Coordinates of C-alpha atoms and ligand atoms in Angstrom, one line a residue:
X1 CA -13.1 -29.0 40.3
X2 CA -15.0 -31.9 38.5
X3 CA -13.0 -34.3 36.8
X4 CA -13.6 -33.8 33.1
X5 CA -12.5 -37.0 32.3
X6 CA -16.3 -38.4 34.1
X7 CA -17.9 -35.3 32.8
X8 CA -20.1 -37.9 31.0
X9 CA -20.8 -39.9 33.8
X10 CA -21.3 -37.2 35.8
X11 CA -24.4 -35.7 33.7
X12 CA -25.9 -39.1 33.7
X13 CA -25.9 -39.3 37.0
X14 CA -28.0 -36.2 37.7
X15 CA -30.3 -36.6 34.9
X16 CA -31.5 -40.1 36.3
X17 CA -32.7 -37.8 39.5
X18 CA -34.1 -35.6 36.8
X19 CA -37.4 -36.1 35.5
X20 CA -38.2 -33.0 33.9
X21 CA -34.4 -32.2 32.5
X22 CA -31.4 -30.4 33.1
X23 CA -30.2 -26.8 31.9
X24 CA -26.5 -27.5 30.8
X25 CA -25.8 -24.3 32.4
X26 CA -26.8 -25.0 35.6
X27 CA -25.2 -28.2 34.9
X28 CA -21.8 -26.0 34.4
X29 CA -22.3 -23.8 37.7
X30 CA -23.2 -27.3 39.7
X31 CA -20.3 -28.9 38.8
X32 CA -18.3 -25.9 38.9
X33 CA -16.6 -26.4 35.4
X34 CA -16.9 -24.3 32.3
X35 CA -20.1 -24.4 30.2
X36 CA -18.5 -25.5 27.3
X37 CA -16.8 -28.9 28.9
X38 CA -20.4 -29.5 29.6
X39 CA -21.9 -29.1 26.1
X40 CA -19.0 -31.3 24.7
X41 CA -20.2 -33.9 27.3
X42 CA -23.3 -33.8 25.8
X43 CA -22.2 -34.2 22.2
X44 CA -20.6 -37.1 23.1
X45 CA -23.5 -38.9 24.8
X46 CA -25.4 -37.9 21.8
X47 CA -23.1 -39.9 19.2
X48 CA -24.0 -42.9 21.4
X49 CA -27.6 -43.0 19.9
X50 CA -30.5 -42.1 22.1
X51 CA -29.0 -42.3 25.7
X52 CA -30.2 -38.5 26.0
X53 CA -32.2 -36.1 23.9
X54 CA -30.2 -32.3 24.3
X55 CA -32.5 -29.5 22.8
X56 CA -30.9 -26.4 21.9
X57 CA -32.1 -23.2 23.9
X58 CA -30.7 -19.5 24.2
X59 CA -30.4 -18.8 27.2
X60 CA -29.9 -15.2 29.2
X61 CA -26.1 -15.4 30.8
X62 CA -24.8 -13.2 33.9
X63 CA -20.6 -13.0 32.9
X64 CA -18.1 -11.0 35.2
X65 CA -16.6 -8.1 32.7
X66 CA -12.8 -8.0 33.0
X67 CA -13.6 -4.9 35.5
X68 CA -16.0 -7.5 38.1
X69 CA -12.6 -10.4 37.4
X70 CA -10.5 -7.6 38.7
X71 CA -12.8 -6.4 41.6
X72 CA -13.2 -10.5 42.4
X73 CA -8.8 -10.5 42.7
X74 CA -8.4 -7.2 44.2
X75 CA -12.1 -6.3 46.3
X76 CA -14.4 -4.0 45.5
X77 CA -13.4 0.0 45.0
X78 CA -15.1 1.0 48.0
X79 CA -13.4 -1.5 50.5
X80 CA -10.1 -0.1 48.7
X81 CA -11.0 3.2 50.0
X82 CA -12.0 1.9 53.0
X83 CA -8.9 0.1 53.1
X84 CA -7.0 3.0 52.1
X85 CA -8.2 5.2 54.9
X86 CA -6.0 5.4 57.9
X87 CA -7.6 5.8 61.7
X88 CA -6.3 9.4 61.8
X89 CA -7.9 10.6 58.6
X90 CA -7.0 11.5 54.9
X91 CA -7.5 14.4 53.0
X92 CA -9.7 14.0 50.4
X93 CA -7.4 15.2 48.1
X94 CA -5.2 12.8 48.8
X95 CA -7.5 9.8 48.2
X96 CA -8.9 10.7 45.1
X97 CA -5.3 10.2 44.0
X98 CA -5.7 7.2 44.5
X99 CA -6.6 4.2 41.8
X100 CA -9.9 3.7 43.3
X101 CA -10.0 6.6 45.3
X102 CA -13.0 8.4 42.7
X103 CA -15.1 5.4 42.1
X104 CA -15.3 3.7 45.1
X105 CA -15.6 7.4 47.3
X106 CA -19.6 7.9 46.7
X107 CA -20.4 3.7 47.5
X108 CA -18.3 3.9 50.4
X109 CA -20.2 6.7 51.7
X110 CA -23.4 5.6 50.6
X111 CA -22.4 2.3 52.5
X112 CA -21.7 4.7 55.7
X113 CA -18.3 3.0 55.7
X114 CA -16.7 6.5 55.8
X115 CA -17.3 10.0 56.7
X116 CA -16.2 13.6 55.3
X117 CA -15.4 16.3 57.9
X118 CA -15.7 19.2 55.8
X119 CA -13.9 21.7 58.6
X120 CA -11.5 19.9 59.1
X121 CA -7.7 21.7 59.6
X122 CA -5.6 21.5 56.1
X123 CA -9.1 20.5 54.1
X124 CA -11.7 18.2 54.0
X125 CA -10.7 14.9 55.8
X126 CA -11.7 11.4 55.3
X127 CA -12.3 8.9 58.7
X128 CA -13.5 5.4 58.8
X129 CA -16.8 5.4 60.5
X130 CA -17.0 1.5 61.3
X131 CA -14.3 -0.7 62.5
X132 CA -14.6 -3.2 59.7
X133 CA -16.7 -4.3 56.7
X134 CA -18.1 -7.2 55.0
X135 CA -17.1 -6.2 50.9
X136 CA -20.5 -7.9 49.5
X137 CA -19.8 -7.2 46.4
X138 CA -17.1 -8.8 45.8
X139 CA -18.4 -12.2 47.6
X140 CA -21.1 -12.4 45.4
X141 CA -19.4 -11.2 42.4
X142 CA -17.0 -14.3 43.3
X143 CA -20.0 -16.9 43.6
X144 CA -21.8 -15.6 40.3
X145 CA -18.0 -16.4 38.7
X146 CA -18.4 -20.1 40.2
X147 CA -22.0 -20.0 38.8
X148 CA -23.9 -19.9 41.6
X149 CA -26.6 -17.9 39.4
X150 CA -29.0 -17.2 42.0
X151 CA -25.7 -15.4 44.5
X152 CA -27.9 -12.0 43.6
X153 CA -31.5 -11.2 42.9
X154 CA -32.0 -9.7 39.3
X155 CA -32.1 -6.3 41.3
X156 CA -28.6 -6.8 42.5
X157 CA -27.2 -7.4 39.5
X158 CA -28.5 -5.1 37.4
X159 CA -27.3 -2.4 40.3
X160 CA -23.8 -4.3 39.2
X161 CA -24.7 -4.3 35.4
X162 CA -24.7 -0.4 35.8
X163 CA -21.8 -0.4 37.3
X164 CA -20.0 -2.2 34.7
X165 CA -19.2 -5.2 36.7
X166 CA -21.5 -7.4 34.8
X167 CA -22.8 -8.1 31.7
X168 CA -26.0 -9.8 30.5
X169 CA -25.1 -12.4 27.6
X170 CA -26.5 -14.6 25.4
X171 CA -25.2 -17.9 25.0
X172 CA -26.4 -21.4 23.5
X173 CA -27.6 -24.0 26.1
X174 CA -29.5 -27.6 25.8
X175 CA -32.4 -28.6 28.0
X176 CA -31.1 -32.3 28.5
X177 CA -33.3 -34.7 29.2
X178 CA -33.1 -39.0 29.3
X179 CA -33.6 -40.9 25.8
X180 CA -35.3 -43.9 24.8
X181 CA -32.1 -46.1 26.0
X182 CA -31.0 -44.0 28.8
X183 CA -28.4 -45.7 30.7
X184 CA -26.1 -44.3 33.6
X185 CA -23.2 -46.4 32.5
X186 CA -21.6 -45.5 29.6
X187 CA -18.7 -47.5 28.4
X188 CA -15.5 -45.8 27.0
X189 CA -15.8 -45.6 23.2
X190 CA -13.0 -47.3 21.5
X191 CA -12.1 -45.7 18.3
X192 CA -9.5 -47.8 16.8
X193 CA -9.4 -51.5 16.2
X194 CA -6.0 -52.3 17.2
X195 CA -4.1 -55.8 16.0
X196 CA -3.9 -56.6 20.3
X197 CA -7.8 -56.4 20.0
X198 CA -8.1 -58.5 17.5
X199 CA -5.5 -60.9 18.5
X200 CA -7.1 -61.5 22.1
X201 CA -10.2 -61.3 20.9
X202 CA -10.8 -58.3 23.3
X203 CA -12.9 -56.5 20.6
X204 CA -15.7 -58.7 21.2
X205 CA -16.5 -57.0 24.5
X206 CA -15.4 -53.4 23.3
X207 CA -17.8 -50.1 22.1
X208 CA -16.7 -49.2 19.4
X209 CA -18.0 -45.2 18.2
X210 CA -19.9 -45.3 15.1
X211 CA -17.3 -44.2 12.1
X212 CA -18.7 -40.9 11.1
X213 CA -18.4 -41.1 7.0
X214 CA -19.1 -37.6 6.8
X215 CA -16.5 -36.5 9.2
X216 CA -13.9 -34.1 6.7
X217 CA -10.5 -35.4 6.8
X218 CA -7.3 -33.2 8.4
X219 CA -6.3 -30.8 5.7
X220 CA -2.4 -31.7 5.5
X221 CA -0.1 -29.0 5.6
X222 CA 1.8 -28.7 2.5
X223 CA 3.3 -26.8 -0.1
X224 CA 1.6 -24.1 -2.7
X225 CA 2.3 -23.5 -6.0
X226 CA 2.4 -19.4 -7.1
X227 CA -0.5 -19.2 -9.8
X228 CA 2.8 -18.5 -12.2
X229 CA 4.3 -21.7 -11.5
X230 CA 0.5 -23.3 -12.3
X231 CA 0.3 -21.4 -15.6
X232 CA 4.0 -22.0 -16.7
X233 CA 2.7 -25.9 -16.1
X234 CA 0.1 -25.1 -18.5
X235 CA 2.3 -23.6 -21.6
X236 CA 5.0 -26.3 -20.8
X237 CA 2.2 -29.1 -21.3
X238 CA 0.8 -27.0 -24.4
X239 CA 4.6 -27.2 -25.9
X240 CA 4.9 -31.0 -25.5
X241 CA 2.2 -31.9 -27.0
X242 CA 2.9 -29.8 -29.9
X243 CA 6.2 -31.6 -30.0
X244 CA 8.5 -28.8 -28.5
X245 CA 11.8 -30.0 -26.2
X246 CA 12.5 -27.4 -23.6
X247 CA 15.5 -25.4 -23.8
X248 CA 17.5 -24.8 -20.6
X249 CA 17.7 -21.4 -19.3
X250 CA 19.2 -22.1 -15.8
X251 CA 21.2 -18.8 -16.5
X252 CA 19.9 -15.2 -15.7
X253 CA 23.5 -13.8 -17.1
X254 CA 24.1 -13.9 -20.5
X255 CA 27.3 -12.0 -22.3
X256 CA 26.2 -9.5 -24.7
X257 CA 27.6 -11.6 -27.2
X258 CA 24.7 -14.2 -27.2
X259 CA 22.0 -11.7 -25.8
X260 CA 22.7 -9.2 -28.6
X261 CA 25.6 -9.7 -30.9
X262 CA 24.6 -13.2 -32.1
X263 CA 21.2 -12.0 -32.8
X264 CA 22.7 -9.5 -35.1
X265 CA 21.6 -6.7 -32.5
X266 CA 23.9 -3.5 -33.6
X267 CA 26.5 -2.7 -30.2
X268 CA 24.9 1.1 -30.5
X269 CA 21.1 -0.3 -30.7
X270 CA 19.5 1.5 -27.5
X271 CA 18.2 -1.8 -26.2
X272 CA 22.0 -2.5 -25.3
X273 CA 22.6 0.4 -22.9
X274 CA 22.2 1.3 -19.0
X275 CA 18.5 2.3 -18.9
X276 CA 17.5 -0.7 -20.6
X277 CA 19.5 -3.7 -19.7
X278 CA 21.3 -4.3 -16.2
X279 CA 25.2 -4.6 -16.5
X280 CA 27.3 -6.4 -14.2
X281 CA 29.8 -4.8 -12.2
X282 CA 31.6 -8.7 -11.2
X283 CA 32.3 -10.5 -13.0
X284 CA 32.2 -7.3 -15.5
X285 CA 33.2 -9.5 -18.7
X286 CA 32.4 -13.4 -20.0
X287 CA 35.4 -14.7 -21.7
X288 CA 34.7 -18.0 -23.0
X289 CA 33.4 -17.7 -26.3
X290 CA 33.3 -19.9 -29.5
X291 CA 36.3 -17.6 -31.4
X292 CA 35.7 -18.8 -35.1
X293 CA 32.2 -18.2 -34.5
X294 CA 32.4 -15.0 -32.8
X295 CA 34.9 -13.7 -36.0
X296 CA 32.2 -14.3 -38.1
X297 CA 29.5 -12.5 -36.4
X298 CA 32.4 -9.2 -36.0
X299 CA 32.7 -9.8 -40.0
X300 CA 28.8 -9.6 -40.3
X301 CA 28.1 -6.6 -37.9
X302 CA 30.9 -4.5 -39.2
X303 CA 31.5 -5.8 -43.1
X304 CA 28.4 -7.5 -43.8
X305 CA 28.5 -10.7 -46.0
X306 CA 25.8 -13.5 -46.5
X307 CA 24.3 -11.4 -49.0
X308 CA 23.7 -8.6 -46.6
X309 CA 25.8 -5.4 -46.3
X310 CA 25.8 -5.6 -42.6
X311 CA 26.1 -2.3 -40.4
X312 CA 29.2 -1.0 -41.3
X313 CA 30.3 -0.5 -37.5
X314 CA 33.7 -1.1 -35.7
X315 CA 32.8 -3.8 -33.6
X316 CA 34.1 -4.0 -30.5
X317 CA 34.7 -7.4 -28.8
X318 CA 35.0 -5.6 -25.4
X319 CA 31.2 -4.7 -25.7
X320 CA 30.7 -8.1 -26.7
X321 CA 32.0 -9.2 -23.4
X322 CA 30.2 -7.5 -21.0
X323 CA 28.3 -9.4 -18.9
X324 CA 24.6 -8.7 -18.1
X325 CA 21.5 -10.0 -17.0
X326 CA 19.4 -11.3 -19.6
X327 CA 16.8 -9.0 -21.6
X328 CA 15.3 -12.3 -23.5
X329 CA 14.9 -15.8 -23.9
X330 CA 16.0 -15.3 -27.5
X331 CA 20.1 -15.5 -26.2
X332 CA 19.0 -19.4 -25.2
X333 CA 17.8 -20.4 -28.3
X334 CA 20.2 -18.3 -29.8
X335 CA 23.1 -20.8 -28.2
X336 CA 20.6 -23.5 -28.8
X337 CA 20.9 -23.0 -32.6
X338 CA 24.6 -22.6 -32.4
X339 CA 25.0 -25.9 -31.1
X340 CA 22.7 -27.3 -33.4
X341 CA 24.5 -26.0 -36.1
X342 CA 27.7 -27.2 -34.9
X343 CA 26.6 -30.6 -34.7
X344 CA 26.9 -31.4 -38.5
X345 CA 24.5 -33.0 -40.5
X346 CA 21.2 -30.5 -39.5
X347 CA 18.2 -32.0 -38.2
X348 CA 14.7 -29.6 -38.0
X349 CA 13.8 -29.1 -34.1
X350 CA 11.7 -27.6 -32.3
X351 CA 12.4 -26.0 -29.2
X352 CA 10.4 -23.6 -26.5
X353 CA 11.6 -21.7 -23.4
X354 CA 9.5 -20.3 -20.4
X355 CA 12.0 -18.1 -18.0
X356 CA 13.0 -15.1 -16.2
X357 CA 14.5 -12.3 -18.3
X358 CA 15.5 -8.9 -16.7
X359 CA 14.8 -5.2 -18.4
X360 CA 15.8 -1.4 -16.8
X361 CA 12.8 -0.4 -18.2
X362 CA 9.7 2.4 -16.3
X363 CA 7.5 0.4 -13.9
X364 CA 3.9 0.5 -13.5
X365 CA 1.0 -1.5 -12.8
X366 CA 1.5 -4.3 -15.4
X367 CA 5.3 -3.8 -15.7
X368 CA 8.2 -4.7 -13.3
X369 CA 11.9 -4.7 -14.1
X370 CA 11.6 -8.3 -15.0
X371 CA 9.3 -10.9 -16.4
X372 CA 9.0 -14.2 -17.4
X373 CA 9.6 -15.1 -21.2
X374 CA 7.6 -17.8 -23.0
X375 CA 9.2 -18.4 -26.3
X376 CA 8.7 -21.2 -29.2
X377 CA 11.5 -21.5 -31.9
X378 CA 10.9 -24.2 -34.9
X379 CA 13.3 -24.6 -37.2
X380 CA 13.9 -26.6 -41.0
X381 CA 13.6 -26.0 -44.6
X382 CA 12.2 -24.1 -46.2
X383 CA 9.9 -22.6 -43.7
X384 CA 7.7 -19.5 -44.1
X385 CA 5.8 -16.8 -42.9
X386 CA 2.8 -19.1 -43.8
X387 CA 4.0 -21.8 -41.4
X388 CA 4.6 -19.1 -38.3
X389 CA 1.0 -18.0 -38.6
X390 CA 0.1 -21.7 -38.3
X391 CA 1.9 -22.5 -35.9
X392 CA 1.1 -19.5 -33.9
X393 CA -3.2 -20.5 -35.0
X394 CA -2.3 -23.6 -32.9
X395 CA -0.6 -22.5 -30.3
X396 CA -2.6 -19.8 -29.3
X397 CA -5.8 -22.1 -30.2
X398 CA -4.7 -24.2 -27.4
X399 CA -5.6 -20.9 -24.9
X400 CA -8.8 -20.8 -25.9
X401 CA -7.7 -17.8 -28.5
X402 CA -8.7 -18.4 -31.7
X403 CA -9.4 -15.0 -33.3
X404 CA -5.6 -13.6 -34.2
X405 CA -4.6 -10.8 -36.4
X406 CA -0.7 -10.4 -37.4
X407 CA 0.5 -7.0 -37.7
X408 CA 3.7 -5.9 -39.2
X409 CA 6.5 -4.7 -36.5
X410 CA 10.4 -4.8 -36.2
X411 CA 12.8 -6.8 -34.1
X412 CA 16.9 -6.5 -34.5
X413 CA 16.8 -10.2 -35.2
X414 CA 13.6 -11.5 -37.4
X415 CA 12.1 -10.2 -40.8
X416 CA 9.9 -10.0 -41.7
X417 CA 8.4 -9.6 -37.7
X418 CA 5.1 -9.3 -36.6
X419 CA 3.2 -8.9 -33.4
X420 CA 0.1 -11.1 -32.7
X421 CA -3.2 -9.9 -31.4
X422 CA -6.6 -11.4 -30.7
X423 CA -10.2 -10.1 -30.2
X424 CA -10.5 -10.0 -26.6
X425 CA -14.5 -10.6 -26.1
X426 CA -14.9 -9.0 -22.5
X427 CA -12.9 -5.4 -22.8
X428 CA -14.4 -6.0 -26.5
X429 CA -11.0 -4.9 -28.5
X430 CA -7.8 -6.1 -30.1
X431 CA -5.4 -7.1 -27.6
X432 CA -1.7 -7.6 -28.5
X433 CA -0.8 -11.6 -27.2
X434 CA 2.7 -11.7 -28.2
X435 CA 5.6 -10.8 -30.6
X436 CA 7.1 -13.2 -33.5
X437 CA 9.1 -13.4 -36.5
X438 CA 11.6 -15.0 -38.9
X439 CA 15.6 -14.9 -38.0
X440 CA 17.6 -13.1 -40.0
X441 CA 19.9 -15.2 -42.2
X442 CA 22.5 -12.5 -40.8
X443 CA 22.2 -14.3 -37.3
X444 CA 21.3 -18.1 -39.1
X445 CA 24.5 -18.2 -41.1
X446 CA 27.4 -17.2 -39.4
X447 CA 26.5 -19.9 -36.6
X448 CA 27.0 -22.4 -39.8
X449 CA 23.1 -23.4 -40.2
X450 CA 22.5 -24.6 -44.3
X451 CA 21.0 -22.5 -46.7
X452 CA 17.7 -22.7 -46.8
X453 CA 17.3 -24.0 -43.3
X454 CA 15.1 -20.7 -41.6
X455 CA 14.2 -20.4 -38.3
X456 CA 10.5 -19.1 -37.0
X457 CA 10.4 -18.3 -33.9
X458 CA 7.6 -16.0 -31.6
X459 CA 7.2 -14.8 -27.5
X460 CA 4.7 -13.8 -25.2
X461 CA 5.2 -13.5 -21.5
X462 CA 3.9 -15.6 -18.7
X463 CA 2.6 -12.5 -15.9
X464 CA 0.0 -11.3 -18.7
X465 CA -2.1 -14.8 -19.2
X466 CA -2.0 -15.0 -15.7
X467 CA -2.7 -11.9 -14.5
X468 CA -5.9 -12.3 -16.7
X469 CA -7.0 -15.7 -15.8
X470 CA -6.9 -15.0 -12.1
X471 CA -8.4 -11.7 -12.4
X472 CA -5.6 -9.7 -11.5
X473 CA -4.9 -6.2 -12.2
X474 CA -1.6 -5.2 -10.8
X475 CA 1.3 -7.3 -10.9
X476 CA 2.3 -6.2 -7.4
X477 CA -0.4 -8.6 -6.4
X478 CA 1.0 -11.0 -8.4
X479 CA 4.6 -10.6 -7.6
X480 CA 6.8 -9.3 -5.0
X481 CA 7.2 -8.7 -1.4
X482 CA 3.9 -7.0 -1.2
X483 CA 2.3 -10.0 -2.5
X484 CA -0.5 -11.8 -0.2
X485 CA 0.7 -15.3 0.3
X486 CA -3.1 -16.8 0.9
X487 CA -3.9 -15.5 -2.6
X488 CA -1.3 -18.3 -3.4
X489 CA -2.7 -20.9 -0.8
X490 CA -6.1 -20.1 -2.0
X491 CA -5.5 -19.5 -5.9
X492 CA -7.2 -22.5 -8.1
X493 CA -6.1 -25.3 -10.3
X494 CA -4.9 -23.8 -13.8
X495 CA -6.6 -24.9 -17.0
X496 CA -5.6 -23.1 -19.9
X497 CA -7.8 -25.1 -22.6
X498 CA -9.7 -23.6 -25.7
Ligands
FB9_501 O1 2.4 -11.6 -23.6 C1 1.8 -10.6 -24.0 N1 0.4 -10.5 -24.0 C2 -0.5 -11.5 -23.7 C3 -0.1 -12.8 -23.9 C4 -1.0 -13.8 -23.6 C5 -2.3 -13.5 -23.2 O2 -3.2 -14.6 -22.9 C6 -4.5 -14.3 -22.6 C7 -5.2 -15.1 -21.6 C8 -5.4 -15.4 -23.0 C9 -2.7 -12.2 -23.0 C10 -1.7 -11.2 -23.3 N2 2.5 -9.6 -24.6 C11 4.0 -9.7 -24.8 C12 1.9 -8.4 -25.2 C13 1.8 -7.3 -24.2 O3 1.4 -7.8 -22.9 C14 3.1 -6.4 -24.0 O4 2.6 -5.2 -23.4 C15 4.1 -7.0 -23.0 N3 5.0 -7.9 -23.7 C16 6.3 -8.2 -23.0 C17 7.5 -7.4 -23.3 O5 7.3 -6.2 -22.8 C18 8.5 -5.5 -22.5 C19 4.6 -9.3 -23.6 C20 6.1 -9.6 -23.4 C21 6.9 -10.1 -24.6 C22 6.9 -9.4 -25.8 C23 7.6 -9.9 -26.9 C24 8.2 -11.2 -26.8 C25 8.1 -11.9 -25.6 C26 7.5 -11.3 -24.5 C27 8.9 -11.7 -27.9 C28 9.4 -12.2 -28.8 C29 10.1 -12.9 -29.9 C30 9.9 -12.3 -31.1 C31 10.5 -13.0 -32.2 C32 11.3 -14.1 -32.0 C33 11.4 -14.6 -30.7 C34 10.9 -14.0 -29.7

């Protein structure tokens, strides 16, 4: 076997005694190495300049199918029969038992290898008529394999190509013949300048390969981000510049205190029971909670007070306690006010959330049990409904949405609420883009915020934008263990600009 290494060398060599050219496949069989060593030995002379010229044929291939390989290893069916003969007969039963015993019979017969005594006691009998054979087909089939193209005339082969043994295939070759600066000695091709050549001074007498500029570098491997995790970017850069500070929400379970009862959510509101929200079974119950605070919201829920007459409920701490996973992002700014309030002398903020929030609620294509929650929270003086619609013009202007209609709705925690919707120009129709509203001073008081300080505050979630910008229209293809992890590699760079 040719040492590929000189494969080069090797070619040059033989062309200089060829004036007319050389078939790279004949090249292949010659040398006895595979065709396509040979063609990379020609792409490499050819980035030398014009040592050869190499002109791209197609060219008519015989290949061994994996039947002739097997026939090559284990001779042909018809010396296994002849093989499998004994000198005192077989029933021909018997050997068509065998593995070869049905295809090779006929060839074997027609090769006058065997004979069939049709009288024989117990059945037709098989005997060897010769001593010995020469299995041609297998020699040749083992030369053709080593490229010796012309083993067999195109009759032969064909007779072969019928019996499945080879197949006829067309594969890309080069007619190579000498260039304008032929040469049989072809220097190695350096192709890094190291500091030893430079320091000897060894590059002087060195060959260096031309640098291909148009060469693509090696695509590193490296991380992905989930088209969520690009859009969530997005909304996060859309809330700085408006100002916002994010809140942190590095908790999925939240007591029913600050996920419901703080928001002035009655404990018999539906939204608080099994099929809605997910209860924990341990720990079953928070305990640490703010006690003057929590006092006052009892007072409110059951009693009323702040001007309102409040539900007029016994409220039960117990239910208070219970620990779940959260159903919003609202409990987070909900502590997030608290603490501001507790800090004294109030200060207006602004403050925005994008997280995971869990609901028991029916799944289907657009809806999973849980989802991630984008909310915005501003609050100060004397703020109005006014000021949330503005807000919310910005905000959503920065998606590129700037047709919005507000329509009147009802949250536990905000009033007046409203739910947002803009003209949607491709399904042509009002789509609803999110929920918003103005807390109640039920919630705003007890957690000791002034007077007059009000809170606006709105959500959307994060699946639905995305979903839309990268065209997808079930969230299971989005989300999940079903989903396909090269629509992650492959999803694009997120801009979410009007
Ligand atoms: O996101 C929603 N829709 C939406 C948002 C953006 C968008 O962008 C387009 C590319 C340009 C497109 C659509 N929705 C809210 C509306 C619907 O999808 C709705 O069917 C599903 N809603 C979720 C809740 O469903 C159980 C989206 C989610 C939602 C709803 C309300 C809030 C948050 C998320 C809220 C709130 C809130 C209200 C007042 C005060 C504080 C928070």
């Amino acid at each position: 076997m040719a040492d590929c290494s000189v494969l080069p060398e090797s070619l040059l060599r033989r062309l200089e005694k060829a004036d007319d050219g050389l078939n790279s496949l004949e090249v292949a069989g010659a040398l006895g190495v595979d065709h396509q060593l040979v063609v990379g030995a020609v792409k490499s002379l050819q980035s030398l300049g014009e040592v050869i010229q190499a002109e791209q044929r197609s060219s008519k291939h015989w290949e061994l199918t994996e039947e002739g390989k097997e026939v090559v290893d284990n001779g042909s069916h018809e010396a296994r029969v002849f093989t499998a003969v004994p000198l005192e007969g077989l029933l021909q039963s018997e050997l068509m038992k065998l593995p070869s015993g049905k295809v090779g019979f006929s060839k074997a017969m027609s090769n006058k290898w065997i004979r069939l005594d049709k009288n024989a006691e117990g059945g037709p009998r098989i005997y060897r008529a010769v001593d010995s054979i020469t299995d041609s087909v297998r020699e040749k089939l083992h030369l053709l394999r080593d490229g010796k193209e012309d083993a067999m005339d195109d009759k032969e082969k064909n007779e072969l190509k019928k019996r499945k043994l080879l197949a006829e295939v067309n594969i890309k070759t080069y007619w190579i013949t000498r260039g304008s600066a032929f040469t049989t000695s072809v220097t190695k091709q350096e192709t890094d300048l190291t500091p030893e050549m430079i320091a000897s001074g060894s590059w002087r007498d060195k060959n260096f390969k031309a640098y291909n500029f148009d060469a693509l570098g090696v695509i590193p491997e490296c991380g992905h981000l989930h088209p969520l995790m690009k859009v969530r970017t997005q909304f996060r850069q859309i809330f700085l510049e408006m100002g916002f500070t994010e809140m942190p929400t590095n908790n999925f379970i939240e007591s029913s205190f600050w996920n419901f009862d703080s928001l002035f959510q009655p404990q018999q509101h539906p939204a608080r029971d099994q099929h809605d929200t997910f209860f924990l079974e341990d720990p079953a119950e928070a305990t640490n909670f703010p006690m003057d605070y929590l006092a006052r919201v009892k007072k409110v829920h059951s009693e009323g007070g702040y001007g309102s007459q409040g539900y007029k409920y016994d409220w039960k701490i117990k239910e208070a306690k219970k620990n779940i996973l959260r159903t919003h992002t609202t409990a987070v700014s909900s502590r997030m006010l608290y603490q501001l309030a507790q800090q004294g002398n109030f200060t207006p903020v602004k403050y925005f959330s994008i997280d995971r929030v869990f609901r028991n609620e029916t799944l289907d294509a657009t809806h999973l049990a849980e989802f991630h929650q984008i909310e915005g929270v501003v609050a100060d003086y004397g703020l109005t409904l006014g000021d949330l619609m503005g807000v919310l013009h910005q905000f959503f202007t920065k998606l590129g949405i700037t047709k919005l209609r507000f329509k009147p709705a009802y949250n536990p925690y905000t009033e007046p609420s409203m739910e947002v919707f803009s003209y949607h120009e491709g399904l042509k129709k009002w789509v609803e883009v999110g929920n918003s509203g103005i807390f109640r001073p039920e919630m705003l008081l007890p957690m000791g915020l002034p007077e007059g300080v009000s809170v606006i505050a709105w959500g959307l979630s994060l699946e639905r934008p995305t979903m839309i910008k990268y065209g997808i229209n079930n969230i299971r293809e989005l989300v999940g263990h079903k989903v396909n992890l090269q629509m992650v590699y492959d999803s694009p760079i997120c801009r979410l600009d009007s």
